[in-house]
Amino acid sequence: MPSPVLPLTWHLAKASGRRGLHSQLLAAGAAAVGSFLLLVMTAAALGAGARADHTTWRTPDAVPLKRATAVQATTITYVRDEPVTVVNLARLPGRAPTPAPPGLNGFPKRGEVYVSPALDELLHRLPADQLADRFPKAKSYATIGAAGLASPDELVAVVGRAPGDPAVSGTAGNQNYYDEGLTQRAPVSGFTGTRASVFTGIDQGTVLLGVVLLVMPVVVLASAAGRLGAARREQRLAVLRLAGATPRQILAMTAVEAGGVGAGGALAGALAYVALLPALAEIPYGIGSWYTGQVWVGPLWLAAVVLTVTALITVSAVTMLRQVATAPLGVAQQAAPRRTRAIRLVLFVAVLLVVWMSTGDSGQLKPRQLLALLALFYGGFWLFGPWVVDRLGRIVGRRAKRPATLLAARRLSDDPRGAWRTVSGLVLAGFVAGFFSVSTLGADGPSHHGQVAVITANPADARHTASRARALLRRADVTATVTVTSENDYDSLLGGVDGVIAQVSGSPESVDTAVTALTPLGSGRYPFTREYVSAPDDTVTARVAAVSTATLALSFLVAAASAGLTAAANVLDRRRIYGLLRLSGTPLEVLDQARIRETVIPLAVLAGGTTAMGAFGATQLNKAAGTTMNAVGALQLVICLAVGALAMLAAIAGSRPLLRKVTAGPVQAEA
């Protein structure tokens, strides 16, 4: 005998009318947004890793000299405050051929220059004395392909040198503690490095941190979508249960309906992601925009995200029906409000103890431990939230002096899980705000603006180099004061290293011209500026700032969407209660005020707690990184919370016309 589940589910869906269709469309829209955001987050994490892999070939892995076939010296120079990666290569005589680097059609010959498309455009746009004269003269530049680049915007040059050229000789090696990760030299036999560039190595870690913090608000949105129309569905299925339907049939009907709506919405979100791939690739992060292939997650991840969102919505809908299966008469009569148990408090305290003990005696956490504890904290707070809401409802109900407050307290205690779902998005977004506002890093780096430094072997060479530097700068028409530094002089860009400092007066273009003019004095390495010295710290700060801004914005947007969605669903689910209250003489304004207080009361308590905990987690991250909070972090936190609260209230106010409509006449009081 064929199962009646599918035909009956289809019949009930059609019979649900316009209000049922509205709920299904809202659920599908939420599923689409959740699917789209999860795919974008996955693409950013995978793409950041792929970009880092495309830079490993520039970091030379030394091999024994007898097995080496070439010498590689990689360094960084700056133009317009942007890093230019320069890879100098020289073939060793009498050795086997060296494979071509990624993105090049052959190993560069002496004097041959390969450049990335972005650098080629910059070389032709800027005057030669600001950039092009730093490289060997070439009639034309060969192009580095995408295989050798992390981004279409990356500035990279590969220069062929002679084995005795100072750019690849021993003088081009590490001579300054600032050079770590920026200037390196080694004999090589190929390009199979494993260390990513300073400018890409941290990207995936910071993206993953943002993903962990953003996943839960997206899960909240998907869960809210699965619970749309829950009260109406409970009433409908409870009647079927009383009429003889088995619990398995009830659950199957719910799963089919929710799964179909969720799958349709998730597929729509996936299609939107695919259609917007070119636009997503243009969003800058770190070193610039993306190649489209880097933000394509592939069919397996695409299917996994669609199935995950569908499963979240389905599970969310099915879990609402436990009482229908066990006590259908109580559901049909809207009796026995769901209470929460103290075990939730016990579990949450256990989670906090684990987090506290995991910090260790030093109060520091490794990045992987921090991510794991963040996920654990989210899970613990998800269990703890409804318990707090339930207790708040009881406390406020005993002390309420106004009808709206009493109604809000009754709703909080009668349906704590529903009230928690309304505010959970912003509560967890408060944790994100507290975390990223406090973890806005403020590293103390060199502040020697306008200085151009040249390293020398000893004080005698420094004095001779200073004379030449003055002559070269005059010839380049650059106004600068040239001084000699020593090993005891730490108040300069060189920081206790023998060399020459040129303090350039004028615009940033003058600094670029000075770097180019002084290039012949560098014994194979480029003169460097403040940006070179502070590159590692500036990179970390910039990546954390970019991820924090994106995560905060998306968290509050998703939270507001979840709140608006849940508020609309609550109005539809409680239409009978609201209708009866209106028939008994309760003004519409009182009902609306009760809805707002039902949100504000738990929000004020719980969001404050999660924000403080987010700040604590960020403090641990700052300790691990050896940095401190940026002075504007506290102000940013206040602004984020204020904007988030206003967005939440605006989303709830958006369902006010729906409340007016469902309570417009006596028909709304029907069962």
mmCIF file of C-alpha atoms in Angstrom, residues 287-631:
data_model
loop_
_atom_site.group_PDB
_atom_site.id
_atom_site.type_symbol
_atom_site.label_atom_id
_atom_site.label_comp_id
_atom_site.label_asym_id
_atom_site.label_seq_id
_atom_site.Cartn_x
_atom_site.Cartn_y
_atom_site.Cartn_z
ATOM 1 C CA ILE A 287 46.587 41.822 -1.336
ATOM 2 C CA GLY A 288 43.621 42.639 -3.558
ATOM 3 C CA SER A 289 40.806 41.053 -5.518
ATOM 4 C CA TRP A 290 40.500 37.360 -6.388
ATOM 5 C CA TYR A 291 40.684 35.182 -9.434
ATOM 6 C CA THR A 292 37.201 33.800 -10.056
ATOM 7 C CA GLY A 293 38.426 30.231 -9.664
ATOM 8 C CA GLN A 294 39.634 31.021 -6.150
ATOM 9 C CA VAL A 295 36.128 31.849 -4.934
ATOM 10 C CA TRP A 296 34.523 28.824 -6.598
ATOM 11 C CA VAL A 297 34.021 26.168 -3.910
ATOM 12 C CA GLY A 298 33.444 23.293 -6.320
ATOM 13 C CA PRO A 299 30.435 20.974 -6.712
ATOM 14 C CA LEU A 300 31.104 18.940 -3.556
ATOM 15 C CA TRP A 301 31.150 21.949 -1.228
ATOM 16 C CA LEU A 302 28.174 23.418 -3.089
ATOM 17 C CA ALA A 303 26.140 20.249 -2.539
ATOM 18 C CA ALA A 304 27.320 19.979 1.079
ATOM 19 C CA VAL A 305 26.172 23.512 1.918
ATOM 20 C CA VAL A 306 22.786 23.026 0.248
ATOM 21 C CA LEU A 307 22.261 19.752 2.115
ATOM 22 C CA THR A 308 23.415 21.321 5.395
ATOM 23 C CA VAL A 309 20.972 24.221 5.165
ATOM 24 C CA THR A 310 18.177 21.854 4.168
ATOM 25 C CA ALA A 311 19.007 19.582 7.093
ATOM 26 C CA LEU A 312 19.098 22.509 9.551
ATOM 27 C CA ILE A 313 15.656 23.687 8.508
ATOM 28 C CA THR A 314 14.254 20.154 8.515
ATOM 29 C CA VAL A 315 15.668 19.267 11.926
ATOM 30 C CA SER A 316 14.494 22.589 13.339
ATOM 31 C CA ALA A 317 10.945 21.910 12.145
ATOM 32 C CA VAL A 318 10.894 18.280 13.298
ATOM 33 C CA THR A 319 12.196 19.004 16.789
ATOM 34 C CA MET A 320 9.203 21.274 17.356
ATOM 35 C CA LEU A 321 6.873 18.263 17.060
ATOM 36 C CA ARG A 322 7.965 16.098 19.973
ATOM 37 C CA GLN A 323 4.952 17.192 21.993
ATOM 38 C CA VAL A 324 2.617 16.574 19.056
ATOM 39 C CA ALA A 325 3.751 12.952 18.943
ATOM 40 C CA THR A 326 3.576 12.361 22.717
ATOM 41 C CA ALA A 327 0.729 14.654 23.875
ATOM 42 C CA PRO A 328 -1.414 15.734 20.913
ATOM 43 C CA LEU A 329 -4.409 16.609 23.088
ATOM 44 C CA GLY A 330 -2.355 19.093 25.123
ATOM 45 C CA VAL A 331 -1.093 20.729 21.931
ATOM 46 C CA ALA A 332 -4.569 20.927 20.458
ATOM 47 C CA GLN A 333 -5.773 22.658 23.617
ATOM 48 C CA GLN A 334 -2.586 24.801 23.811
ATOM 49 C CA ALA A 335 -1.897 23.513 27.316
ATOM 50 C CA ALA A 336 1.256 22.719 29.268
ATOM 51 C CA PRO A 337 3.709 25.442 28.222
ATOM 52 C CA ARG A 338 7.225 24.141 27.734
ATOM 53 C CA ARG A 339 9.521 24.712 30.706
ATOM 54 C CA THR A 340 13.285 24.629 30.731
ATOM 55 C CA ARG A 341 15.397 22.575 33.116
ATOM 56 C CA ALA A 342 18.290 23.613 35.316
ATOM 57 C CA ILE A 343 20.564 21.137 33.509
ATOM 58 C CA ARG A 344 21.054 23.894 30.939
ATOM 59 C CA LEU A 345 22.641 26.081 33.613
ATOM 60 C CA VAL A 346 24.863 23.220 34.751
ATOM 61 C CA LEU A 347 26.076 22.564 31.222
ATOM 62 C CA PHE A 348 26.773 26.241 30.607
ATOM 63 C CA VAL A 349 28.791 26.549 33.816
ATOM 64 C CA ALA A 350 30.751 23.479 32.740
ATOM 65 C CA VAL A 351 31.524 25.109 29.401
ATOM 66 C CA LEU A 352 32.727 28.289 31.118
ATOM 67 C CA LEU A 353 34.967 26.232 33.399
ATOM 68 C CA VAL A 354 36.476 24.451 30.400
ATOM 69 C CA VAL A 355 37.137 27.762 28.670
ATOM 70 C CA TRP A 356 38.647 29.260 31.819
ATOM 71 C CA MET A 357 40.863 26.271 32.579
ATOM 72 C CA SER A 358 42.010 26.045 28.964
ATOM 73 C CA THR A 359 43.620 29.463 29.180
ATOM 74 C CA GLY A 360 46.321 27.960 31.388
ATOM 75 C CA ASP A 361 48.441 29.737 33.910
ATOM 76 C CA SER A 362 49.706 32.231 31.322
ATOM 77 C CA GLY A 363 46.219 33.128 30.125
ATOM 78 C CA GLN A 364 47.205 32.473 26.527
ATOM 79 C CA LEU A 365 45.561 30.302 23.903
ATOM 80 C CA LYS A 366 46.836 28.841 20.688
ATOM 81 C CA PRO A 367 44.770 29.778 17.612
ATOM 82 C CA ARG A 368 43.270 26.294 17.164
ATOM 83 C CA GLN A 369 42.385 26.082 20.838
ATOM 84 C CA LEU A 370 40.757 29.498 20.636
ATOM 85 C CA LEU A 371 38.603 28.478 17.657
ATOM 86 C CA ALA A 372 37.547 25.251 19.387
ATOM 87 C CA LEU A 373 36.639 27.102 22.567
ATOM 88 C CA LEU A 374 34.659 29.680 20.619
ATOM 89 C CA ALA A 375 32.592 26.908 19.032
ATOM 90 C CA LEU A 376 32.145 25.259 22.456
ATOM 91 C CA PHE A 377 31.047 28.562 23.952
ATOM 92 C CA TYR A 378 28.469 29.083 21.215
ATOM 93 C CA GLY A 379 26.984 25.664 21.852
ATOM 94 C CA GLY A 380 26.873 26.235 25.601
ATOM 95 C CA PHE A 381 25.207 29.600 25.276
ATOM 96 C CA TRP A 382 22.663 28.171 22.855
ATOM 97 C CA LEU A 383 21.580 25.765 25.602
ATOM 98 C CA PHE A 384 21.747 28.399 28.325
ATOM 99 C CA GLY A 385 19.744 31.136 26.586
ATOM 100 C CA PRO A 386 16.231 29.639 26.904
ATOM 101 C CA TRP A 387 16.785 28.910 30.605
ATOM 102 C CA VAL A 388 17.659 32.556 31.266
ATOM 103 C CA VAL A 389 14.639 33.733 29.277
ATOM 104 C CA ASP A 390 12.353 31.425 31.257
ATOM 105 C CA ARG A 391 13.637 32.755 34.587
ATOM 106 C CA LEU A 392 13.442 36.343 33.396
ATOM 107 C CA GLY A 393 9.807 35.826 32.453
ATOM 108 C CA ARG A 394 8.945 34.513 35.895
ATOM 109 C CA ILE A 395 10.822 37.293 37.709
ATOM 110 C CA VAL A 396 9.351 40.078 35.571
ATOM 111 C CA GLY A 397 5.855 38.555 35.833
ATOM 112 C CA ARG A 398 5.932 38.737 39.637
ATOM 113 C CA ARG A 399 6.967 42.398 39.563
ATOM 114 C CA ALA A 400 5.045 43.649 36.526
ATOM 115 C CA LYS A 401 2.919 46.772 37.067
ATOM 116 C CA ARG A 402 1.790 47.421 33.497
ATOM 117 C CA PRO A 403 -0.365 45.215 31.248
ATOM 118 C CA ALA A 404 2.204 45.208 28.427
ATOM 119 C CA THR A 405 4.962 44.110 30.800
ATOM 120 C CA LEU A 406 2.755 41.366 32.259
ATOM 121 C CA LEU A 407 1.871 40.066 28.786
ATOM 122 C CA ALA A 408 5.559 40.105 27.784
ATOM 123 C CA ALA A 409 6.554 38.236 30.950
ATOM 124 C CA ARG A 410 3.848 35.622 30.355
ATOM 125 C CA ARG A 411 5.069 35.035 26.808
ATOM 126 C CA LEU A 412 8.657 34.738 28.005
ATOM 127 C CA SER A 413 7.783 32.093 30.591
ATOM 128 C CA ASP A 414 5.266 30.258 28.388
ATOM 129 C CA ASP A 415 7.549 30.009 25.367
ATOM 130 C CA PRO A 416 11.162 30.720 26.409
ATOM 131 C CA ARG A 417 12.585 28.930 23.396
ATOM 132 C CA GLY A 418 10.547 31.067 21.026
ATOM 133 C CA ALA A 419 11.597 34.276 22.771
ATOM 134 C CA TRP A 420 15.222 33.131 22.743
ATOM 135 C CA ARG A 421 15.079 32.473 19.013
ATOM 136 C CA THR A 422 13.984 36.073 18.472
ATOM 137 C CA VAL A 423 16.929 37.610 20.321
ATOM 138 C CA SER A 424 19.568 34.880 19.879
ATOM 139 C CA GLY A 425 20.935 36.356 16.670
ATOM 140 C CA LEU A 426 21.763 39.713 18.234
ATOM 141 C CA VAL A 427 22.874 38.121 21.501
ATOM 142 C CA LEU A 428 25.464 36.046 19.655
ATOM 143 C CA ALA A 429 26.303 39.026 17.437
ATOM 144 C CA GLY A 430 27.058 40.884 20.673
ATOM 145 C CA PHE A 431 29.722 38.276 21.348
ATOM 146 C CA VAL A 432 31.186 38.951 17.892
ATOM 147 C CA ALA A 433 31.113 42.696 18.556
ATOM 148 C CA GLY A 434 32.824 42.320 21.915
ATOM 149 C CA PHE A 435 35.435 39.992 20.459
ATOM 150 C CA PHE A 436 36.416 42.023 17.420
ATOM 151 C CA SER A 437 36.160 45.440 19.054
ATOM 152 C CA VAL A 438 38.608 44.459 21.767
ATOM 153 C CA SER A 439 40.819 42.422 19.423
ATOM 154 C CA THR A 440 41.410 45.410 17.171
ATOM 155 C CA LEU A 441 45.160 45.168 17.388
ATOM 156 C CA GLY A 442 47.376 48.138 18.023
ATOM 157 C CA ALA A 443 50.983 47.171 17.387
ATOM 158 C CA ASP A 444 53.737 49.634 18.161
ATOM 159 C CA GLY A 445 55.859 49.716 15.042
ATOM 160 C CA PRO A 446 58.399 52.131 13.578
ATOM 161 C CA SER A 447 57.037 55.587 12.827
ATOM 162 C CA HIS A 448 59.908 57.000 10.809
ATOM 163 C CA HIS A 449 57.873 58.522 8.002
ATOM 164 C CA GLY A 450 59.788 59.778 5.008
ATOM 165 C CA GLN A 451 62.973 57.880 5.838
ATOM 166 C CA VAL A 452 64.815 55.762 3.269
ATOM 167 C CA ALA A 453 67.488 53.434 4.671
ATOM 168 C CA VAL A 454 70.537 51.814 3.069
ATOM 169 C CA ILE A 455 72.511 49.169 4.983
ATOM 170 C CA THR A 456 76.303 49.117 4.795
ATOM 171 C CA ALA A 457 78.926 46.644 5.981
ATOM 172 C CA ASN A 458 80.721 48.981 8.411
ATOM 173 C CA PRO A 459 80.960 52.644 9.516
ATOM 174 C CA ALA A 460 83.622 53.465 6.917
ATOM 175 C CA ASP A 461 81.384 52.221 4.104
ATOM 176 C CA ALA A 462 78.521 54.187 5.601
ATOM 177 C CA ARG A 463 80.419 57.486 5.363
ATOM 178 C CA HIS A 464 81.380 56.797 1.748
ATOM 179 C CA THR A 465 77.813 55.721 0.923
ATOM 180 C CA ALA A 466 76.432 58.914 2.472
ATOM 181 C CA SER A 467 78.482 61.051 0.071
ATOM 182 C CA ARG A 468 77.244 59.067 -2.914
ATOM 183 C CA ALA A 469 73.665 59.200 -1.613
ATOM 184 C CA ARG A 470 73.720 63.002 -1.460
ATOM 185 C CA ALA A 471 74.967 63.177 -5.037
ATOM 186 C CA LEU A 472 72.348 60.712 -6.328
ATOM 187 C CA LEU A 473 69.522 62.511 -4.549
ATOM 188 C CA ARG A 474 70.599 65.892 -5.934
ATOM 189 C CA ARG A 475 70.700 64.389 -9.413
ATOM 190 C CA ALA A 476 67.184 63.003 -8.907
ATOM 191 C CA ASP A 477 66.001 66.423 -7.654
ATOM 192 C CA VAL A 478 64.997 65.025 -4.267
ATOM 193 C CA THR A 479 65.273 67.192 -1.169
ATOM 194 C CA ALA A 480 66.608 65.075 1.689
ATOM 195 C CA THR A 481 68.870 65.154 4.720
ATOM 196 C CA VAL A 482 71.405 62.302 4.686
ATOM 197 C CA THR A 483 72.862 61.032 7.971
ATOM 198 C CA VAL A 484 75.105 58.142 8.955
ATOM 199 C CA THR A 485 73.889 55.662 11.593
ATOM 200 C CA SER A 486 75.879 53.325 13.792
ATOM 201 C CA GLU A 487 75.297 50.272 15.919
ATOM 202 C CA ASN A 488 74.555 52.521 18.906
ATOM 203 C CA ASP A 489 71.947 54.622 17.102
ATOM 204 C CA TYR A 490 68.510 53.082 17.710
ATOM 205 C CA ASP A 491 66.419 56.163 17.028
ATOM 206 C CA SER A 492 66.212 55.587 13.282
ATOM 207 C CA LEU A 493 64.734 53.224 10.744
ATOM 208 C CA LEU A 494 67.882 51.067 10.822
ATOM 209 C CA GLY A 495 67.605 50.608 14.583
ATOM 210 C CA GLY A 496 71.260 50.030 15.525
ATOM 211 C CA VAL A 497 72.614 48.840 12.160
ATOM 212 C CA ASP A 498 75.408 50.575 10.273
ATOM 213 C CA GLY A 499 74.108 52.453 7.265
ATOM 214 C CA VAL A 500 72.687 55.650 5.825
ATOM 215 C CA ILE A 501 69.338 57.332 6.442
ATOM 216 C CA ALA A 502 67.854 59.816 3.983
ATOM 217 C CA GLN A 503 65.085 61.916 5.527
ATOM 218 C CA VAL A 504 63.054 62.910 2.464
ATOM 219 C CA SER A 505 61.035 66.102 2.361
ATOM 220 C CA GLY A 506 57.982 66.324 0.141
ATOM 221 C CA SER A 507 55.271 64.029 -1.158
ATOM 222 C CA PRO A 508 55.145 60.197 -1.180
ATOM 223 C CA GLU A 509 56.252 60.413 -4.808
ATOM 224 C CA SER A 510 59.505 61.955 -3.568
ATOM 225 C CA VAL A 511 60.067 58.929 -1.319
ATOM 226 C CA ASP A 512 59.558 56.569 -4.283
ATOM 227 C CA THR A 513 62.005 58.623 -6.330
ATOM 228 C CA ALA A 514 64.530 58.498 -3.481
ATOM 229 C CA VAL A 515 64.265 54.708 -3.205
ATOM 230 C CA THR A 516 64.838 54.369 -6.945
ATOM 231 C CA ALA A 517 67.754 56.820 -6.910
ATOM 232 C CA LEU A 518 69.486 55.026 -4.019
ATOM 233 C CA THR A 519 68.989 51.512 -5.425
ATOM 234 C CA PRO A 520 72.585 51.320 -6.822
ATOM 235 C CA LEU A 521 73.920 51.788 -3.268
ATOM 236 C CA GLY A 522 72.158 48.768 -1.803
ATOM 237 C CA SER A 523 74.747 46.112 -2.702
ATOM 238 C CA GLY A 524 72.108 44.012 -4.362
ATOM 239 C CA ARG A 525 69.202 44.872 -2.086
ATOM 240 C CA TYR A 526 66.716 47.698 -2.303
ATOM 241 C CA PRO A 527 66.727 50.647 0.067
ATOM 242 C CA PHE A 528 63.773 50.266 2.385
ATOM 243 C CA THR A 529 61.180 52.478 4.036
ATOM 244 C CA ARG A 530 58.961 52.383 7.109
ATOM 245 C CA GLU A 531 56.435 50.147 5.300
ATOM 246 C CA TYR A 532 59.082 47.454 4.833
ATOM 247 C CA VAL A 533 60.067 47.473 8.496
ATOM 248 C CA SER A 534 56.492 47.278 9.807
ATOM 249 C CA ALA A 535 55.132 44.939 7.111
ATOM 250 C CA PRO A 536 54.474 41.857 9.338
ATOM 251 C CA ASP A 537 52.667 43.850 12.039
ATOM 252 C CA ASP A 538 50.762 45.999 9.555
ATOM 253 C CA THR A 539 49.634 42.885 7.687
ATOM 254 C CA VAL A 540 48.188 41.276 10.818
ATOM 255 C CA THR A 541 46.451 44.487 11.850
ATOM 256 C CA ALA A 542 44.986 45.051 8.397
ATOM 257 C CA ARG A 543 43.682 41.497 8.059
ATOM 258 C CA VAL A 544 42.066 41.474 11.494
ATOM 259 C CA ALA A 545 40.491 44.875 10.819
ATOM 260 C CA ALA A 546 39.088 43.743 7.456
ATOM 261 C CA VAL A 547 37.664 40.498 8.830
ATOM 262 C CA SER A 548 36.239 42.205 11.914
ATOM 263 C CA THR A 549 34.441 44.831 9.846
ATOM 264 C CA ALA A 550 32.930 42.228 7.511
ATOM 265 C CA THR A 551 31.972 39.877 10.347
ATOM 266 C CA LEU A 552 30.379 42.604 12.440
ATOM 267 C CA ALA A 553 28.343 43.904 9.511
ATOM 268 C CA LEU A 554 27.153 40.454 8.435
ATOM 269 C CA SER A 555 26.454 39.330 12.014
ATOM 270 C CA PHE A 556 24.156 42.260 12.709
ATOM 271 C CA LEU A 557 22.461 41.998 9.323
ATOM 272 C CA VAL A 558 21.771 38.295 9.845
ATOM 273 C CA ALA A 559 20.656 38.932 13.417
ATOM 274 C CA ALA A 560 18.228 41.629 12.291
ATOM 275 C CA ALA A 561 16.897 39.349 9.548
ATOM 276 C CA SER A 562 16.435 36.509 12.053
ATOM 277 C CA ALA A 563 14.627 38.827 14.455
ATOM 278 C CA GLY A 564 12.302 40.174 11.780
ATOM 279 C CA LEU A 565 11.617 36.678 10.478
ATOM 280 C CA THR A 566 10.894 35.297 13.935
ATOM 281 C CA ALA A 567 8.745 38.289 14.878
ATOM 282 C CA ALA A 568 6.604 37.814 11.768
ATOM 283 C CA ALA A 569 6.337 34.091 12.456
ATOM 284 C CA ASN A 570 5.304 34.722 16.052
ATOM 285 C CA VAL A 571 2.515 37.038 14.929
ATOM 286 C CA LEU A 572 1.211 34.390 12.536
ATOM 287 C CA ASP A 573 1.574 31.598 15.086
ATOM 288 C CA ARG A 574 -0.170 33.576 17.845
ATOM 289 C CA ARG A 575 -2.904 35.010 15.704
ATOM 290 C CA ARG A 576 -5.579 33.176 17.725
ATOM 291 C CA ILE A 577 -4.215 34.483 21.051
ATOM 292 C CA TYR A 578 -3.843 38.023 19.723
ATOM 293 C CA GLY A 579 -7.329 37.886 18.253
ATOM 294 C CA LEU A 580 -8.850 36.779 21.558
ATOM 295 C CA LEU A 581 -6.998 39.506 23.420
ATOM 296 C CA ARG A 582 -8.312 42.105 21.009
ATOM 297 C CA LEU A 583 -11.857 40.758 21.376
ATOM 298 C CA SER A 584 -11.502 41.024 25.152
ATOM 299 C CA GLY A 585 -10.674 44.726 24.790
ATOM 300 C CA THR A 586 -6.863 44.800 24.831
ATOM 301 C CA PRO A 587 -5.679 47.802 22.766
ATOM 302 C CA LEU A 588 -3.420 47.095 19.802
ATOM 303 C CA GLU A 589 -0.797 49.436 21.293
ATOM 304 C CA VAL A 590 -0.572 47.257 24.396
ATOM 305 C CA LEU A 591 -0.042 44.137 22.298
ATOM 306 C CA ASP A 592 2.659 45.869 20.305
ATOM 307 C CA GLN A 593 4.399 47.173 23.428
ATOM 308 C CA ALA A 594 4.295 43.662 24.879
ATOM 309 C CA ARG A 595 6.034 42.302 21.765
ATOM 310 C CA ILE A 596 8.791 44.913 22.068
ATOM 311 C CA ARG A 597 9.336 44.285 25.782
ATOM 312 C CA GLU A 598 9.347 40.581 25.116
ATOM 313 C CA THR A 599 12.452 41.283 23.034
ATOM 314 C CA VAL A 600 14.109 44.072 25.019
ATOM 315 C CA ILE A 601 14.063 42.327 28.426
ATOM 316 C CA PRO A 602 16.090 39.218 27.487
ATOM 317 C CA LEU A 603 18.170 41.215 25.022
ATOM 318 C CA ALA A 604 19.414 43.637 27.676
ATOM 319 C CA VAL A 605 20.485 40.824 29.988
ATOM 320 C CA LEU A 606 21.876 38.292 27.542
ATOM 321 C CA ALA A 607 23.542 40.631 25.033
ATOM 322 C CA GLY A 608 25.428 42.312 27.868
ATOM 323 C CA GLY A 609 26.705 38.943 29.050
ATOM 324 C CA THR A 610 27.841 37.737 25.637
ATOM 325 C CA THR A 611 29.511 41.053 24.875
ATOM 326 C CA ALA A 612 31.551 40.814 28.074
ATOM 327 C CA MET A 613 32.504 37.238 27.249
ATOM 328 C CA GLY A 614 33.473 38.231 23.728
ATOM 329 C CA ALA A 615 35.737 40.906 25.172
ATOM 330 C CA PHE A 616 37.314 38.277 27.422
ATOM 331 C CA GLY A 617 38.002 35.976 24.478
ATOM 332 C CA ALA A 618 39.558 38.841 22.546
ATOM 333 C CA THR A 619 41.778 39.662 25.508
ATOM 334 C CA GLN A 620 43.173 36.143 25.332
ATOM 335 C CA LEU A 621 43.857 36.591 21.619
ATOM 336 C CA ASN A 622 45.639 39.873 22.305
ATOM 337 C CA LYS A 623 47.803 38.197 24.927
ATOM 338 C CA ALA A 624 48.705 35.410 22.510
ATOM 339 C CA ALA A 625 49.638 37.965 19.847
ATOM 340 C CA GLY A 626 51.512 40.177 22.316
ATOM 341 C CA THR A 627 49.418 43.216 21.396
ATOM 342 C CA THR A 628 46.959 45.537 23.074
ATOM 343 C CA MET A 629 43.484 46.861 22.306
ATOM 344 C CA ASN A 630 43.182 49.789 19.976
ATOM 345 C CA ALA A 631 42.016 52.919 21.816
#
